[in-house]
Each structure stands twice: as structure tokens, then as C-alpha cells.
Amino acid sequence: MKKIYLIIILVFFAMGVTRAQESTSLGYKPSAYYTFSWNNTFTMGDFNKWVSQPSMAGFDIGGRYLLPIKGLTAGFNISWQRVSKQYDNQTFTVPDKGIAITATNYRFTWMVPFQAVIAYHFIPNKMVSPYIGLGIGGDYMEHHLLIQEYDIYKEVWDFSLTPEVGALIKFGPFSNLGAIIAFNYKWTTNKIEIYETKSKNLQMLNLKVGLAYILR
Amino acid sequence: MYLNCKSMKTKFGFLILGLGLVFTLGCTKYPPSSDRIMEDLAVITQYDTKVNFNNYKYYSIANSVVKIDNKDTTYLTNTTAMAILDEISKNMEARGFVKAVTPVVPDFGIQVLYYQNTTVYTYSYDPWGYYPYWGYYYAYYPVYYSSYTTGLADIELVDLKVTDPTNHRLYIRWNAFIRGLLTGSHTTSELTGAVDQAFTQTPQLITTAK
């Protein structure tokens, strides 16, 4: 939980930097930008009961295109994420069949999110441009339970919503390169049903830090 | 000049996007094999949900463990085998069952089977190439051999009270599999601990019969 607070503080810090640099304008008008980010995942709720460990295994690529309405962008995000953890000597039961299994097990969920995104940049022509956005789309997830060499898994497609706050930080007034920092909350209709583990509406927090290439 | 510059940057943008795609799709979904579980014992139990264990009291247990491997069947009476049989008896007594002594006829018979299986497999890289003058050629690479050995102890609680004489069938009311990859060695205490776990995860296996 402390890490989550730290992330929130970081995002607000980025916002603070934004205000401090509001007077510095870009030397050109951006028309679009592409991002490639390192994605950190923090599972929440039922998802956290499945894999309680935050994961740094994830990448995200995105594109945003400026719309005629000032500051408004539309685009996409495609990601790859994996959360995993080893649990020692846990018992799984199938009560109606009288089955119980106790074993050290390795659980992981592999995710491929794909979303259409709409975002509003408050000051799009400035060096630091904070934004709020909403992603709507889906995920392909595989939930795996590995016991010895056995792999018990379920594949699930879902619908997802992702409100996001972040900032696009350009490296210079005439530079096409920049950095992106974003923090989002993701709600999905995804579920896990393996043995007695029954979780629905998987949720998570994501922190993305990456590079951006800005088009004029 | 401006157009060329813009075109180059667009290409660069798509390059970043492409690289992102490669990274994204290229990342394996499976965790590193070093993180996988290789030598832990797994305990799997199943009981007959329709049976009422309160109708059973006496049991008898075999005096050896039957070992079945790729070559032969042998009867183990070594220290480890005896420790496993003793641990089963101890747990049965703790659940209210009593070892049958002649002339008492047992309700359950307990036997322990130990399967050891070595699987040998081959693997090789399977690349192929296209050589313009000779068409498709398959490259020759040496074939590698590897193997793994699994051990599986199967504890069976056989119903001797309710049988099916017409079909010569005996019913197994509870069984436990204790399974491990034998790439290392398991101590006797680990094995007896696994026997205890088999009973712990089946609280239904208990009797109050007088």
C-alpha cells in the first residue's frame, strides 16, 4: 500500500512540475505522439488474493492524435503485462468430488490489454502537458496455476475501463522526444475460476513510465 | 526539405511503435524456468463422497510397499517404507479406526504402491533454411537426450466390507497420491509429513463406530 501512496505522490509531483513550467512553450504545435512505456502493475481486491505481489513485468505502447478541439486527443494503447507469485504448500479443494491438492504452486496471470483512449491535455503546447484520460477496450488474460510440471489454466476475454492521469514531458522546445508518466486504475469484467478460487471484476493499478516521440 | 524531415520523423515514430510491438509480443508469457517448481512434493487426495465412514472401524495394512518401475515389481521393506506404513497406521488410529487382529475381519485394507517412472526424451533445434541454388534444405543438428524421473506413492483404502462379487470389483473409498520429481532426494520426514498432510486435507476420513 505504501508503494501505491508513493506512486500517487509521484504523479502529483509531476503535476507540480507542470505548473512550475507552464510559462515554457513548445516551439511547434504537436499533432500526434507515440509512447513506449514500462508498465508496473499493482493488483487489487480479488485479483490481489490471486497474486498479491506487484509486478514490474510489463510494457505498453500507445498512440495519441490531436483532435480539432483544443487539448483533446484520441488514440490507442496495447500492452503486455504479467503478475506472478509462488505460494508454498497451499491446499486447493474440489468439495463435490472429494478432491484436495496440497502443493507449492506458482500462479501467474498474463494480460494483453488493448484499448481505445480519449484524453484531455490541459496545456498541450507547453513543455509539460498534464492530462486526464479514459481507456475503453478489452483484455485477453490467461490465469495459470502451475503445480510441478502441470499447468492448469483458463483463458478469459473481458471488457475494461481505465481512467488515467499523467503528463507528457517534452525534452526541449524543438525536440520531438519526451517522457511520459501515467498512473491509472483499471476495472475489468475478467474473472478467475480455478478450483475454489472464484474472483470477478479484476482490478489493478498501473504506473507507466516511458518515452514519447512527438510528431509536428 | 521540410517534407523530407517530416517524413523521416514519421518513419521514426513508426519505428518506435514497431520496436514496442516487437518487445511486447516477443516477451514470453511463462515465468523463468528457474522460478518453476521442480522438486516439491504434491499431495493429492480423493475420497468417496457417498460413503459414510462411520460404518467402518477395522482396517488391515500391508507389511510392505509395492514398488513398480519401468522394469519390475518389487516389495520394499526398508526403513523408509516402514516409516510410511507406520505413519499411515498412526493417522488411522487417530481418526478412530482400529487395526484388525485375527479373528476380526477388517473393513478396510490399506496398500501402498510406489511408482517410479523415468521418461527419456530427445530434443534438437529444428531450423531450416533456403539456399537459392538447391531449394529448401534442412540443417542437421545433433539430437540431445535428457530424462526426468517421477516418483508417485499411492495410498489406497480398499473397502472389504461392501464389494461387488458379481464383477469381482473392490471399491477404493479414499486414496492419496504423493508425487514428486526425483531430481533430488526426499528425506523420510518429508515423506511422512506428506502422509500426514494427506490425512489433514481429508477431515471426512474419520469414524465414531463402536
mmCIF file of C-alpha atoms in Angstrom, chain A residues 35-214:
data_model
loop_
_atom_site.group_PDB
_atom_site.id
_atom_site.type_symbol
_atom_site.label_atom_id
_atom_site.label_comp_id
_atom_site.label_asym_id
_atom_site.label_seq_id
_atom_site.Cartn_x
_atom_site.Cartn_y
_atom_site.Cartn_z
ATOM 1 C CA THR A 35 4.717 6.228 -26.442
ATOM 2 C CA PHE A 36 6.594 3.173 -25.286
ATOM 3 C CA SER A 37 6.393 2.652 -21.545
ATOM 4 C CA TRP A 38 7.494 0.320 -18.822
ATOM 5 C CA ASN A 39 4.373 -0.770 -17.010
ATOM 6 C CA ASN A 40 4.215 -1.690 -13.312
ATOM 7 C CA THR A 41 1.142 -3.481 -12.022
ATOM 8 C CA PHE A 42 -0.357 -3.491 -8.525
ATOM 9 C CA THR A 43 -3.214 -5.969 -8.191
ATOM 10 C CA MET A 44 -6.255 -5.015 -6.105
ATOM 11 C CA GLY A 45 -9.190 -6.786 -4.404
ATOM 12 C CA ASP A 46 -9.857 -10.337 -5.577
ATOM 13 C CA PHE A 47 -7.003 -10.084 -8.056
ATOM 14 C CA ASN A 48 -4.678 -9.341 -5.148
ATOM 15 C CA LYS A 49 -5.844 -12.556 -3.443
ATOM 16 C CA TRP A 50 -4.818 -14.473 -6.573
ATOM 17 C CA VAL A 51 -1.393 -12.825 -6.956
ATOM 18 C CA SER A 52 -0.509 -10.471 -4.124
ATOM 19 C CA GLN A 53 2.856 -9.328 -5.455
ATOM 20 C CA PRO A 54 3.278 -6.162 -7.535
ATOM 21 C CA SER A 55 4.886 -6.791 -10.881
ATOM 22 C CA MET A 56 7.388 -4.851 -12.923
ATOM 23 C CA ALA A 57 6.946 -7.166 -15.934
ATOM 24 C CA GLY A 58 5.056 -5.124 -18.466
ATOM 25 C CA PHE A 59 5.292 -2.890 -21.497
ATOM 26 C CA ASP A 60 2.831 -0.562 -23.103
ATOM 27 C CA ILE A 61 2.736 1.088 -26.490
ATOM 28 C CA GLY A 62 0.363 3.886 -27.308
ATOM 29 C CA GLY A 63 -0.514 6.494 -29.864
ATOM 30 C CA ARG A 64 -2.423 9.771 -29.427
ATOM 31 C CA TYR A 65 -3.701 12.055 -32.182
ATOM 32 C CA LEU A 66 -4.764 15.645 -31.529
ATOM 33 C CA LEU A 67 -8.384 16.324 -32.433
ATOM 34 C CA PRO A 68 -9.681 19.694 -33.719
ATOM 35 C CA ILE A 69 -10.935 20.529 -30.217
ATOM 36 C CA LYS A 70 -8.000 22.049 -28.332
ATOM 37 C CA GLY A 71 -6.260 19.651 -25.981
ATOM 38 C CA LEU A 72 -8.406 16.677 -26.877
ATOM 39 C CA THR A 73 -6.653 13.565 -28.155
ATOM 40 C CA ALA A 74 -7.821 10.148 -29.249
ATOM 41 C CA GLY A 75 -5.712 7.063 -29.696
ATOM 42 C CA PHE A 76 -4.935 3.553 -28.565
ATOM 43 C CA ASN A 77 -2.965 1.503 -26.068
ATOM 44 C CA ILE A 78 -1.701 -2.053 -26.425
ATOM 45 C CA SER A 79 0.146 -3.652 -23.538
ATOM 46 C CA TRP A 80 1.742 -6.775 -22.231
ATOM 47 C CA GLN A 81 1.685 -7.472 -18.518
ATOM 48 C CA ARG A 82 2.385 -10.360 -16.227
ATOM 49 C CA VAL A 83 1.820 -10.740 -12.486
ATOM 50 C CA SER A 84 3.158 -13.811 -10.708
ATOM 51 C CA LYS A 85 3.942 -15.271 -7.317
ATOM 52 C CA GLN A 86 4.967 -18.576 -5.780
ATOM 53 C CA TYR A 87 2.878 -19.893 -2.882
ATOM 54 C CA ASP A 88 4.226 -22.668 -0.664
ATOM 55 C CA ASN A 89 2.139 -25.662 0.414
ATOM 56 C CA GLN A 90 -1.330 -24.402 -0.369
ATOM 57 C CA THR A 91 -4.398 -26.606 -0.464
ATOM 58 C CA PHE A 92 -6.939 -26.491 -3.271
ATOM 59 C CA THR A 93 -10.203 -28.385 -2.959
ATOM 60 C CA VAL A 94 -12.991 -29.592 -5.215
ATOM 61 C CA PRO A 95 -15.547 -30.350 -2.460
ATOM 62 C CA ASP A 96 -18.249 -32.005 -4.607
ATOM 63 C CA LYS A 97 -15.714 -34.526 -5.924
ATOM 64 C CA GLY A 98 -13.919 -35.015 -2.607
ATOM 65 C CA ILE A 99 -10.625 -33.884 -4.113
ATOM 66 C CA ALA A 100 -7.909 -31.910 -2.330
ATOM 67 C CA ILE A 101 -4.464 -30.966 -3.615
ATOM 68 C CA THR A 102 -1.666 -29.566 -1.488
ATOM 69 C CA ALA A 103 1.425 -28.352 -3.265
ATOM 70 C CA THR A 104 3.788 -25.499 -3.732
ATOM 71 C CA ASN A 105 2.271 -23.659 -6.621
ATOM 72 C CA TYR A 106 3.206 -20.868 -8.936
ATOM 73 C CA ARG A 107 0.425 -18.592 -10.087
ATOM 74 C CA PHE A 108 0.581 -16.073 -12.819
ATOM 75 C CA THR A 109 -1.726 -14.042 -14.979
ATOM 76 C CA TRP A 110 -0.641 -12.935 -18.398
ATOM 77 C CA MET A 111 -2.517 -9.979 -19.849
ATOM 78 C CA VAL A 112 -2.764 -8.349 -23.239
ATOM 79 C CA PRO A 113 -4.877 -5.200 -22.845
ATOM 80 C CA PHE A 114 -6.000 -3.236 -25.895
ATOM 81 C CA GLN A 115 -7.936 -0.030 -25.517
ATOM 82 C CA ALA A 116 -9.205 2.977 -27.382
ATOM 83 C CA VAL A 117 -8.250 6.065 -25.386
ATOM 84 C CA ILE A 118 -9.566 9.583 -25.223
ATOM 85 C CA ALA A 119 -7.541 12.103 -23.243
ATOM 86 C CA TYR A 120 -7.683 15.800 -22.499
ATOM 87 C CA HIS A 121 -4.401 17.716 -22.281
ATOM 88 C CA PHE A 122 -4.844 20.840 -20.177
ATOM 89 C CA ILE A 123 -1.936 22.713 -21.789
ATOM 90 C CA PRO A 124 -0.984 20.787 -24.937
ATOM 91 C CA ASN A 125 1.515 23.345 -26.287
ATOM 92 C CA LYS A 126 3.615 23.524 -23.128
ATOM 93 C CA MET A 127 6.776 21.619 -22.274
ATOM 94 C CA VAL A 128 4.986 19.675 -19.585
ATOM 95 C CA SER A 129 1.490 18.730 -20.531
ATOM 96 C CA PRO A 130 -0.655 17.024 -17.891
ATOM 97 C CA TYR A 131 -3.710 15.100 -18.983
ATOM 98 C CA ILE A 132 -6.635 13.038 -17.838
ATOM 99 C CA GLY A 133 -7.901 10.202 -19.978
ATOM 100 C CA LEU A 134 -10.214 7.265 -20.219
ATOM 101 C CA GLY A 135 -9.426 3.964 -21.910
ATOM 102 C CA ILE A 136 -12.199 1.658 -23.061
ATOM 103 C CA GLY A 137 -11.466 -1.733 -24.502
ATOM 104 C CA GLY A 138 -10.702 -5.279 -23.577
ATOM 105 C CA ASP A 139 -8.118 -7.714 -22.362
ATOM 106 C CA TYR A 140 -7.063 -11.184 -23.209
ATOM 107 C CA MET A 141 -5.962 -12.836 -19.960
ATOM 108 C CA GLU A 142 -4.583 -16.263 -19.119
ATOM 109 C CA HIS A 143 -4.688 -17.328 -15.486
ATOM 110 C CA HIS A 144 -2.199 -20.133 -14.812
ATOM 111 C CA LEU A 145 -1.750 -22.379 -11.809
ATOM 112 C CA LEU A 146 1.491 -24.350 -12.107
ATOM 113 C CA ILE A 147 1.902 -27.388 -9.875
ATOM 114 C CA GLN A 148 5.060 -29.329 -10.619
ATOM 115 C CA GLU A 149 5.071 -29.771 -14.400
ATOM 116 C CA TYR A 150 1.297 -29.398 -14.655
ATOM 117 C CA ASP A 151 -0.211 -26.215 -15.965
ATOM 118 C CA ILE A 152 -3.875 -25.626 -15.119
ATOM 119 C CA TYR A 153 -5.134 -22.517 -16.846
ATOM 120 C CA LYS A 154 -8.133 -20.573 -18.059
ATOM 121 C CA GLU A 155 -8.295 -18.098 -20.926
ATOM 122 C CA VAL A 156 -10.683 -15.174 -20.450
ATOM 123 C CA TRP A 157 -11.556 -12.166 -22.618
ATOM 124 C CA ASP A 158 -13.044 -9.131 -20.960
ATOM 125 C CA PHE A 159 -14.256 -5.576 -21.178
ATOM 126 C CA SER A 160 -12.240 -2.947 -19.345
ATOM 127 C CA LEU A 161 -12.335 0.706 -18.298
ATOM 128 C CA THR A 162 -9.212 2.658 -17.352
ATOM 129 C CA PRO A 163 -9.314 6.221 -16.029
ATOM 130 C CA GLU A 164 -5.807 7.673 -16.154
ATOM 131 C CA VAL A 165 -3.883 10.753 -15.043
ATOM 132 C CA GLY A 166 -0.470 11.544 -16.431
ATOM 133 C CA ALA A 167 1.864 14.022 -18.006
ATOM 134 C CA LEU A 168 3.728 14.255 -21.291
ATOM 135 C CA ILE A 169 7.080 15.938 -20.667
ATOM 136 C CA LYS A 170 8.950 17.212 -23.746
ATOM 137 C CA PHE A 171 12.757 17.219 -23.623
ATOM 138 C CA GLY A 172 13.121 20.638 -25.291
ATOM 139 C CA PRO A 173 11.124 23.351 -27.125
ATOM 140 C CA PHE A 174 12.094 21.921 -30.535
ATOM 141 C CA SER A 175 12.689 18.303 -29.533
ATOM 142 C CA ASN A 176 10.491 15.561 -30.840
ATOM 143 C CA LEU A 177 11.353 13.379 -27.905
ATOM 144 C CA GLY A 178 9.817 13.384 -24.494
ATOM 145 C CA ALA A 179 8.905 11.304 -21.487
ATOM 146 C CA ILE A 180 5.577 10.088 -20.249
ATOM 147 C CA ILE A 181 4.477 9.270 -16.747
ATOM 148 C CA ALA A 182 0.974 7.972 -16.123
ATOM 149 C CA PHE A 183 -0.975 6.359 -13.365
ATOM 150 C CA ASN A 184 -4.213 4.527 -13.941
ATOM 151 C CA TYR A 185 -6.877 2.451 -12.249
ATOM 152 C CA LYS A 186 -8.217 -0.418 -14.293
ATOM 153 C CA TRP A 187 -11.547 -2.184 -13.839
ATOM 154 C CA THR A 188 -12.320 -5.269 -15.861
ATOM 155 C CA THR A 189 -15.070 -7.852 -16.217
ATOM 156 C CA ASN A 190 -12.376 -10.541 -16.109
ATOM 157 C CA LYS A 191 -12.701 -13.431 -13.678
ATOM 158 C CA ILE A 192 -10.672 -16.314 -12.262
ATOM 159 C CA GLU A 193 -12.299 -19.684 -11.678
ATOM 160 C CA ILE A 194 -9.652 -22.271 -10.863
ATOM 161 C CA TYR A 195 -10.549 -24.824 -8.180
ATOM 162 C CA GLU A 196 -12.191 -22.964 -5.310
ATOM 163 C CA THR A 197 -10.648 -19.653 -6.360
ATOM 164 C CA LYS A 198 -13.512 -17.582 -7.678
ATOM 165 C CA SER A 199 -12.767 -13.937 -8.370
ATOM 166 C CA LYS A 200 -14.606 -11.492 -10.574
ATOM 167 C CA ASN A 201 -14.214 -7.920 -11.781
ATOM 168 C CA LEU A 202 -10.439 -7.997 -11.547
ATOM 169 C CA GLN A 203 -8.946 -4.604 -10.741
ATOM 170 C CA MET A 204 -5.462 -3.181 -10.676
ATOM 171 C CA LEU A 205 -3.399 -0.015 -10.558
ATOM 172 C CA ASN A 206 -0.739 0.642 -13.170
ATOM 173 C CA LEU A 207 2.212 3.007 -13.176
ATOM 174 C CA LYS A 208 3.688 3.716 -16.583
ATOM 175 C CA VAL A 209 6.990 5.453 -17.210
ATOM 176 C CA GLY A 210 8.333 5.726 -20.712
ATOM 177 C CA LEU A 211 9.473 7.590 -23.768
ATOM 178 C CA ALA A 212 7.389 9.551 -26.236
ATOM 179 C CA TYR A 213 8.003 10.540 -29.830
ATOM 180 C CA ILE A 214 6.066 13.669 -30.765
#
